[in-house]
Amino acid sequence: MSRGPGERSAADASPHDWVCAVASMTTGAVLDDLSRADERERLEGLAATLPELFATIDGHCLERLSQRMGGHGDAHAFSEILMFSENYLHLIQPLTRRPGQALLAVCSAASSIGLALSLMRERVAVLEGE
Amino acid sequence: MSAAESSRVLPSIPASPSLIAGVLRLLAFIDELPAGATGALNFGEHGLILLEARKICWAVSPSMRLRLTDILRNQSTPPLPREAVEEIYRRAKESGAPFGEALVQGGLISEAGLRAALFKHNGEAIAHLASSGVGPVSFVSHLRTGYDPRFSFSACEALAMLGSLDDPARALAAQLELGNTLVQDSFGVAFARNELASGALVIAVDRHCDVPVQDLIEICNWTSGLFDVTHTFDPDATIARATWAGSLALVAWRAKGIGYVSLCTTRAAAARVVSRLENASRSSGVIAAAPRYREGGQ
């Protein structure tokens, strides 16, 4: 049953409709087995953008910008990308210990960004054996 | 003359792909000078650019049609009396003070008016220097140029000024959007797609935007591609945030055919920019009225 606009609960703040998977940043293919078709559908589109998102930015450009802006750490590639829309929050985090792969997640737009990022980092830690 | 024509920033410079490429080459040369570069960039008989700490203080080309005096006089309605301007000019020459700054001190023009006039003048000079096809022949270092930093411009600002020629009203709207969205520890750029630039055409930047122009364009082009590919799986996605180098982030968004990028030196600044954008989108109905819970889960 759907709720009215004034009937949001605290549970709505958590990414309860969270779905995530590992994908190849070079081919854009989802690498995890996703049994549910709706989950696969939600992640395949996002996965397919990975080669475009990560191969088209010049690492030297990011390094030069980092020098001008006072950055530190790994400056030649994006460490996290989030995309916001009316209905969804999309998250991408490349796996540093699994080169060429990234963890992807999609959840409801009403989710807590902080909670979604925490979940991503927890999953990355597990995947990278930390 | 139409309203659009009368508001054109540089009426004597028709923007063209070759001009934009020439301006980019010239500004990239300035970007490659050392950070503290102060002195005169000479183009032989074609003119010069005075720099202080790599910022453009003054540019001149003999082929320019507009003179600073005319631009300054026409900053006011009705135009400033020629005699009053000439008197200030005479006194500035005697004292060695920059003419424009003397006009501000004399109360004939506001600081903002002088900045706008210098922006117009220097922009036209740079466009003329670029279109001459002649590169700089020498750079002569000075201890300082004597120009007030409030009236100097980054290479990014010069690039945006040229890009604004294509549609001044759109550029003004983009400047307002940047002003309403940027927060402390962030600076930003607005761009449009245009056949003149064969990619992103930078149309506005804020005053703190001072990064290499080639890198600025690279980021704009990447953002443009990001929204293209995002459209394939979520056409409603209008805001993106990418993080790199520890604490740095860029926030990109699009509105009314214009792309924007805010470069943030802290993650907190990026979060505030996203929050502002979401609030603005919500009030305009672009994003549904349900509140998103902020980072940190509160």
Coordinates of C-alpha atoms in Angstrom, one line a residue:
Chain A
M1 CA 0.0 0.0 0.0
S2 CA 1.4 3.4 -0.9
R3 CA 1.7 6.1 1.7
G4 CA 0.6 9.7 1.3
P5 CA 3.1 12.5 1.1
G6 CA 2.9 13.3 4.7
E7 CA 3.4 9.8 6.0
R8 CA 7.1 9.3 5.7
S9 CA 8.7 7.1 8.3
A10 CA 12.3 6.9 9.5
A11 CA 12.6 3.6 7.5
D12 CA 12.2 5.6 4.3
A13 CA 15.5 7.3 5.1
S14 CA 17.4 4.0 4.9
P15 CA 18.3 2.7 1.4
H16 CA 15.8 -0.2 1.8
D17 CA 15.5 -0.6 -1.9
W18 CA 19.2 -0.8 -2.2
V19 CA 20.7 -3.0 -4.9
C20 CA 24.4 -3.3 -5.7
A21 CA 26.8 -5.3 -7.8
V22 CA 30.4 -5.4 -9.1
A23 CA 30.9 -4.4 -12.7
S24 CA 33.7 -4.2 -15.2
M25 CA 34.9 -0.7 -15.8
T26 CA 36.4 -1.7 -19.2
T27 CA 33.5 -3.7 -20.7
G28 CA 30.6 -2.2 -18.7
A29 CA 29.3 -5.7 -17.9
V30 CA 27.8 -6.6 -14.5
L31 CA 30.0 -9.3 -13.0
D32 CA 27.9 -10.5 -10.1
D33 CA 25.0 -13.0 -10.5
L34 CA 21.8 -11.1 -9.9
S35 CA 18.9 -13.5 -9.7
R36 CA 16.2 -10.9 -9.8
A37 CA 15.5 -9.4 -13.2
D38 CA 14.5 -6.0 -11.8
E39 CA 17.8 -5.7 -9.9
R40 CA 19.7 -6.6 -13.1
E41 CA 17.8 -4.1 -15.1
R42 CA 18.5 -1.3 -12.6
L43 CA 22.2 -2.0 -12.5
E44 CA 23.0 -2.9 -16.1
G45 CA 22.3 0.6 -17.5
L46 CA 24.6 2.1 -14.9
A47 CA 27.3 -0.5 -15.5
A48 CA 27.2 0.2 -19.2
T49 CA 28.3 3.8 -18.6
L50 CA 31.5 2.9 -16.7
P51 CA 33.9 2.7 -19.7
E52 CA 32.6 6.1 -20.8
L53 CA 32.8 7.7 -17.3
F54 CA 36.2 6.5 -16.4
A55 CA 38.1 6.3 -19.7
T56 CA 37.2 9.7 -21.0
I57 CA 38.7 11.8 -18.3
D58 CA 42.4 12.7 -18.6
G59 CA 44.2 11.7 -15.4
H60 CA 46.8 14.4 -15.9
C61 CA 44.0 17.0 -16.0
L62 CA 42.8 15.8 -12.6
E63 CA 46.3 15.8 -11.2
R64 CA 46.9 19.4 -12.4
L65 CA 43.5 20.5 -10.9
S66 CA 44.5 18.7 -7.7
Q67 CA 47.8 20.7 -7.6
R68 CA 45.9 24.0 -8.0
M69 CA 43.2 23.1 -5.5
G70 CA 45.3 21.6 -2.8
G71 CA 44.3 18.0 -3.1
H72 CA 46.2 15.0 -1.7
G73 CA 46.2 11.3 -2.3
D74 CA 45.3 9.6 -5.5
A75 CA 44.7 12.5 -7.9
H76 CA 44.6 10.8 -11.3
A77 CA 41.1 9.2 -11.2
F78 CA 37.7 9.7 -9.6
S79 CA 37.3 7.7 -6.4
E80 CA 33.6 7.9 -6.3
I81 CA 30.8 9.2 -8.5
L82 CA 27.2 9.9 -7.4
M83 CA 24.3 10.7 -9.6
F84 CA 21.0 12.2 -8.3
S85 CA 17.7 12.1 -10.0
E86 CA 14.0 12.5 -9.1
N87 CA 13.7 8.8 -8.3
Y88 CA 17.1 7.3 -7.7
L89 CA 20.5 7.8 -6.2
H90 CA 23.2 6.0 -8.2
L91 CA 26.6 5.3 -6.7
I92 CA 29.9 4.1 -8.3
Q93 CA 33.0 3.3 -6.4
P94 CA 36.1 1.9 -8.2
L95 CA 37.8 -1.0 -6.3
T96 CA 41.4 -0.1 -5.7
R97 CA 42.4 -3.7 -5.0
R98 CA 40.5 -5.1 -8.0
P99 CA 41.7 -2.9 -10.9
G100 CA 39.2 -2.4 -13.6
Q101 CA 36.2 -3.2 -11.4
A102 CA 33.8 -1.0 -9.5
L103 CA 31.0 -1.5 -7.0
L104 CA 27.7 0.0 -8.2
A105 CA 24.6 0.7 -6.2
V106 CA 21.2 2.2 -6.8
C107 CA 18.7 3.2 -4.1
S108 CA 15.7 5.4 -3.7
A109 CA 16.2 9.2 -4.1
A110 CA 14.8 9.7 -0.6
S111 CA 17.6 7.6 0.9
S112 CA 20.2 9.1 3.2
I113 CA 23.3 9.8 1.1
G114 CA 25.5 9.3 4.2
L115 CA 23.9 5.9 4.9
A116 CA 24.2 4.9 1.2
L117 CA 27.9 5.9 1.2
S118 CA 28.5 4.0 4.4
L119 CA 27.0 0.9 2.9
M120 CA 29.1 1.3 -0.2
R121 CA 32.3 1.5 1.9
E122 CA 31.3 -1.5 4.0
R123 CA 30.8 -3.6 0.9
V124 CA 34.0 -2.3 -0.7
A125 CA 35.9 -3.3 2.5
V126 CA 34.4 -6.8 2.3
L127 CA 35.1 -7.2 -1.4
E128 CA 38.7 -6.0 -0.9
G129 CA 39.3 -8.3 2.1
E130 CA 40.0 -5.5 4.5
Chain B
M1 CA 19.6 47.5 -33.6
S2 CA 17.9 44.7 -31.7
A3 CA 18.2 44.4 -27.9
A4 CA 20.4 41.3 -28.3
E5 CA 22.8 43.2 -30.6
S6 CA 23.0 46.2 -28.4
S7 CA 24.0 44.0 -25.4
R8 CA 26.8 42.2 -27.2
V9 CA 29.9 42.4 -25.2
L10 CA 32.4 42.9 -28.0
P11 CA 30.6 44.1 -31.1
S12 CA 33.7 44.2 -33.2
I13 CA 34.8 40.6 -32.6
P14 CA 32.8 37.9 -34.4
A15 CA 33.3 34.6 -32.5
S16 CA 34.5 31.8 -34.8
P17 CA 36.1 28.4 -34.3
S18 CA 39.5 29.7 -35.4
L19 CA 39.2 32.6 -33.0
I20 CA 38.3 30.4 -30.1
A21 CA 41.2 28.0 -30.9
G22 CA 43.5 31.0 -31.1
V23 CA 42.3 32.4 -27.8
L24 CA 42.7 29.0 -26.2
R25 CA 46.3 28.8 -27.4
L26 CA 47.1 32.2 -26.1
L27 CA 45.5 31.6 -22.7
A28 CA 47.2 28.2 -22.4
F29 CA 50.5 30.0 -22.9
I30 CA 49.6 32.3 -20.0
D31 CA 48.6 29.3 -17.9
E32 CA 52.0 27.7 -18.5
L33 CA 53.9 30.7 -17.1
P34 CA 55.1 30.4 -13.5
A35 CA 52.4 31.1 -10.8
G36 CA 54.0 34.5 -9.9
A37 CA 54.7 35.6 -13.4
T38 CA 54.5 39.4 -13.5
G39 CA 55.5 41.5 -16.5
A40 CA 54.8 42.1 -20.2
L41 CA 53.9 39.5 -22.7
N42 CA 54.9 41.1 -26.0
F43 CA 53.4 40.3 -29.3
G44 CA 55.7 42.7 -31.3
E45 CA 53.8 45.2 -33.3
H46 CA 50.6 43.4 -32.6
G47 CA 50.3 44.5 -29.0
L48 CA 51.0 43.2 -25.4
I49 CA 49.4 41.8 -22.3
L50 CA 50.5 43.0 -18.8
L51 CA 50.3 40.2 -16.2
E52 CA 50.6 40.3 -12.4
A53 CA 50.9 36.9 -10.7
R54 CA 49.7 35.4 -14.0
K55 CA 46.5 37.5 -14.0
I56 CA 45.6 39.7 -16.9
C57 CA 45.8 43.4 -15.8
W58 CA 45.9 45.1 -19.2
A59 CA 45.9 44.0 -22.8
V60 CA 46.1 46.1 -25.9
S61 CA 46.2 45.6 -29.6
P62 CA 46.5 48.5 -32.2
S63 CA 43.8 47.0 -34.3
M64 CA 41.2 47.3 -31.6
R65 CA 38.1 49.4 -32.5
L66 CA 36.9 50.1 -28.9
R67 CA 39.0 52.3 -26.6
L68 CA 38.8 52.1 -22.9
T69 CA 37.9 55.8 -22.7
D70 CA 34.8 55.2 -24.9
I71 CA 33.9 52.1 -22.9
L72 CA 34.2 53.9 -19.6
R73 CA 32.2 56.9 -20.9
N74 CA 29.4 54.6 -22.0
Q75 CA 29.2 52.8 -18.7
S76 CA 26.8 55.5 -17.6
T77 CA 23.5 56.7 -19.0
P78 CA 23.9 59.5 -20.2
P79 CA 27.5 58.9 -21.1
L80 CA 30.1 60.6 -18.8
P81 CA 31.0 64.1 -20.1
R82 CA 34.1 63.8 -22.3
E83 CA 35.7 66.9 -20.5
A84 CA 35.4 65.3 -17.1
V85 CA 36.9 62.0 -18.3
E86 CA 39.8 63.9 -20.0
E87 CA 40.5 65.9 -16.9
I88 CA 40.8 62.7 -14.8
Y89 CA 43.0 61.2 -17.6
R90 CA 45.3 64.3 -17.4
R91 CA 45.6 64.1 -13.6
A92 CA 46.2 60.3 -13.7
K93 CA 48.9 60.8 -16.3
E94 CA 50.6 63.3 -14.0
S95 CA 50.4 61.2 -10.9
G96 CA 51.2 57.9 -12.7
A97 CA 48.0 56.3 -11.4
P98 CA 46.1 53.9 -13.6
F99 CA 43.4 55.9 -15.4
G100 CA 40.5 53.6 -14.6
E101 CA 41.3 53.6 -10.9
A102 CA 41.5 57.4 -11.0
L103 CA 38.0 57.5 -12.4
V104 CA 36.8 55.3 -9.4
Q105 CA 38.6 57.6 -6.9
G106 CA 37.0 60.6 -8.7
G107 CA 33.6 59.1 -8.2
L108 CA 32.8 59.1 -11.9
I109 CA 32.5 55.3 -12.1
S110 CA 31.9 52.4 -9.7
E111 CA 34.4 49.6 -9.0
A112 CA 32.0 47.2 -10.7
G113 CA 31.7 49.5 -13.7
L114 CA 35.4 49.8 -14.0
R115 CA 35.8 46.0 -13.8
A116 CA 33.2 45.5 -16.4
A117 CA 34.9 48.1 -18.7
L118 CA 38.3 46.5 -18.3
F119 CA 36.8 43.1 -18.8
K120 CA 35.4 44.3 -22.1
H121 CA 38.6 46.1 -23.2
N122 CA 41.0 43.3 -22.3
G123 CA 38.7 40.7 -23.8
E124 CA 38.6 42.6 -27.1
A125 CA 42.4 43.0 -27.1
I126 CA 43.0 39.3 -26.4
A127 CA 40.6 38.4 -29.2
H128 CA 42.5 40.7 -31.6
L129 CA 45.9 39.3 -30.5
A130 CA 44.6 35.8 -31.0
S131 CA 43.2 36.5 -34.4
S132 CA 46.4 38.1 -35.5
G133 CA 47.8 34.5 -35.5
V134 CA 51.1 35.8 -34.0
G135 CA 52.3 34.2 -30.8
P136 CA 54.1 36.0 -27.9
V137 CA 57.6 37.0 -28.9
S138 CA 58.9 37.6 -25.4
F139 CA 58.0 37.9 -21.8
V140 CA 59.7 40.7 -19.9
S141 CA 59.5 40.3 -16.1
H142 CA 58.7 43.2 -14.0
L143 CA 58.7 43.5 -10.2
R144 CA 55.1 44.6 -10.3
T145 CA 52.7 46.3 -12.8
G146 CA 51.0 48.7 -10.4
Y147 CA 47.6 47.4 -11.2
D148 CA 45.0 46.7 -8.5
P149 CA 44.3 42.9 -8.2
R150 CA 40.6 43.7 -8.0
F151 CA 40.8 44.7 -11.6
S152 CA 42.8 41.8 -13.0
F153 CA 41.4 38.7 -14.6
S154 CA 42.2 35.0 -14.8
A155 CA 42.7 33.2 -18.1
C156 CA 39.4 31.4 -17.3
E157 CA 37.5 34.7 -17.0
A158 CA 39.0 35.8 -20.4
L159 CA 37.8 32.6 -21.9
A160 CA 34.3 32.9 -20.5
M161 CA 34.1 36.5 -21.7
L162 CA 34.7 35.3 -25.3
G163 CA 32.2 32.5 -24.9
S164 CA 29.6 34.8 -23.6
L165 CA 29.5 36.6 -27.0
D166 CA 27.5 33.7 -28.5
D167 CA 24.5 34.6 -26.4
P168 CA 25.0 37.3 -23.8
A169 CA 21.6 36.8 -22.1
R170 CA 22.3 33.1 -21.6
A171 CA 25.7 33.9 -20.2
L172 CA 24.2 36.4 -17.7
A173 CA 21.7 33.8 -16.6
A174 CA 24.5 31.3 -16.1
Q175 CA 26.5 33.8 -14.1
L176 CA 23.5 34.3 -11.8
E177 CA 23.0 30.6 -11.4
L178 CA 26.6 30.2 -10.4
G179 CA 26.3 33.1 -7.9
N180 CA 23.2 31.5 -6.4
T181 CA 24.6 28.0 -6.1
L182 CA 28.3 28.2 -5.2
V183 CA 29.4 28.1 -1.6
Q184 CA 32.6 28.9 0.3
D185 CA 35.5 26.6 -0.8
S186 CA 34.0 26.2 -4.3
F187 CA 34.3 27.9 -7.6
G188 CA 32.5 27.2 -10.8
V189 CA 32.0 27.3 -14.6
A190 CA 29.0 27.3 -16.9
F191 CA 29.2 25.9 -20.4
A192 CA 27.0 25.4 -23.4
R193 CA 27.4 23.1 -26.4
N194 CA 28.3 25.0 -29.5
E195 CA 29.6 24.2 -32.9
L196 CA 32.0 27.1 -32.6
A197 CA 33.9 25.3 -29.9
S198 CA 33.5 21.7 -31.2
G199 CA 32.6 20.7 -27.6
A200 CA 32.0 22.7 -24.5
L201 CA 31.9 26.5 -24.9
V202 CA 32.7 28.2 -21.6
I203 CA 30.2 31.0 -21.1
A204 CA 30.6 32.0 -17.5
V205 CA 32.9 31.5 -14.5
D206 CA 33.0 33.0 -11.1
R207 CA 35.8 35.2 -10.0
H208 CA 37.6 32.5 -8.0
C209 CA 37.9 30.2 -11.0
D210 CA 41.7 30.1 -11.9
V211 CA 42.7 26.8 -13.3
P212 CA 44.3 26.0 -16.6
V213 CA 41.8 26.7 -19.4
Q214 CA 42.5 23.4 -21.1
D215 CA 41.7 21.5 -17.9
L216 CA 38.6 23.6 -17.4
I217 CA 37.4 22.6 -20.9
E218 CA 38.3 19.0 -20.3
I219 CA 36.1 18.9 -17.2
C220 CA 33.3 20.6 -19.0
N221 CA 33.5 18.1 -21.9
W222 CA 33.6 15.2 -19.4
T223 CA 30.5 16.5 -17.6
S224 CA 28.7 16.9 -20.9
G225 CA 29.5 13.2 -21.7
L226 CA 28.4 12.2 -18.2
F227 CA 24.9 13.6 -18.7
D228 CA 24.7 12.1 -22.2
V229 CA 25.4 8.6 -20.9
T230 CA 23.3 9.0 -17.8
H231 CA 20.4 9.9 -19.9
T232 CA 20.4 6.3 -21.3
F233 CA 19.4 4.8 -17.9
D234 CA 18.0 7.7 -15.9
P235 CA 16.8 10.7 -18.0
D236 CA 15.9 12.5 -14.8
A237 CA 19.4 12.6 -13.5
T238 CA 20.4 16.3 -13.4
I239 CA 23.0 16.4 -10.6
A240 CA 26.3 14.4 -10.3
R241 CA 29.1 14.5 -7.8
A242 CA 32.6 13.0 -8.4
T243 CA 35.3 12.9 -5.8
W244 CA 39.1 12.6 -6.2
A245 CA 42.4 13.4 -4.5
G246 CA 41.1 12.8 -1.0
S247 CA 38.9 15.8 -0.4
L248 CA 38.4 17.4 -3.8
A249 CA 35.0 17.1 -5.5
L250 CA 33.2 18.4 -8.5
V251 CA 29.5 18.8 -8.6
A252 CA 27.9 19.0 -12.0
W253 CA 24.4 19.9 -12.9
R254 CA 22.4 21.0 -15.9
A255 CA 19.5 23.4 -16.3
K256 CA 17.8 25.0 -19.3
G257 CA 20.4 23.7 -21.8
I258 CA 23.4 24.9 -19.8
G259 CA 25.9 22.7 -18.0
Y260 CA 27.5 23.7 -14.7
V261 CA 30.5 22.5 -12.7
S262 CA 31.4 23.5 -9.2
L263 CA 34.9 22.5 -8.2
C264 CA 35.0 22.1 -4.4
T265 CA 38.1 22.0 -2.3
T266 CA 36.3 20.1 0.5
R267 CA 33.7 17.4 0.6
A268 CA 31.6 19.6 2.9
A269 CA 31.5 22.3 0.2
A270 CA 30.4 19.7 -2.3
A271 CA 27.6 18.5 0.0
R272 CA 26.4 22.0 0.5
V273 CA 26.3 22.6 -3.3
V274 CA 24.3 19.4 -3.8
S275 CA 22.0 20.5 -1.0
R276 CA 21.4 23.9 -2.6
L277 CA 20.7 22.3 -6.0
E278 CA 18.3 19.8 -4.5
N279 CA 16.4 22.6 -2.7
A280 CA 16.3 24.7 -5.8
S281 CA 15.1 21.7 -7.9
R282 CA 12.5 20.8 -5.4
S283 CA 11.1 24.4 -5.3
S284 CA 10.9 24.4 -9.1
G285 CA 9.4 20.9 -9.2
V286 CA 12.3 19.2 -11.0
I287 CA 12.9 16.9 -8.0
A288 CA 9.9 15.6 -6.1
A289 CA 9.0 17.2 -2.9
A290 CA 10.2 14.4 -0.6
P291 CA 13.2 15.5 1.4
R292 CA 16.4 13.6 0.9
Y293 CA 18.2 12.8 4.2
R294 CA 21.5 14.6 4.4
E295 CA 24.9 13.1 4.5
G296 CA 25.4 11.8 8.0
G297 CA 21.9 10.5 8.1
Q298 CA 20.3 13.3 10.0

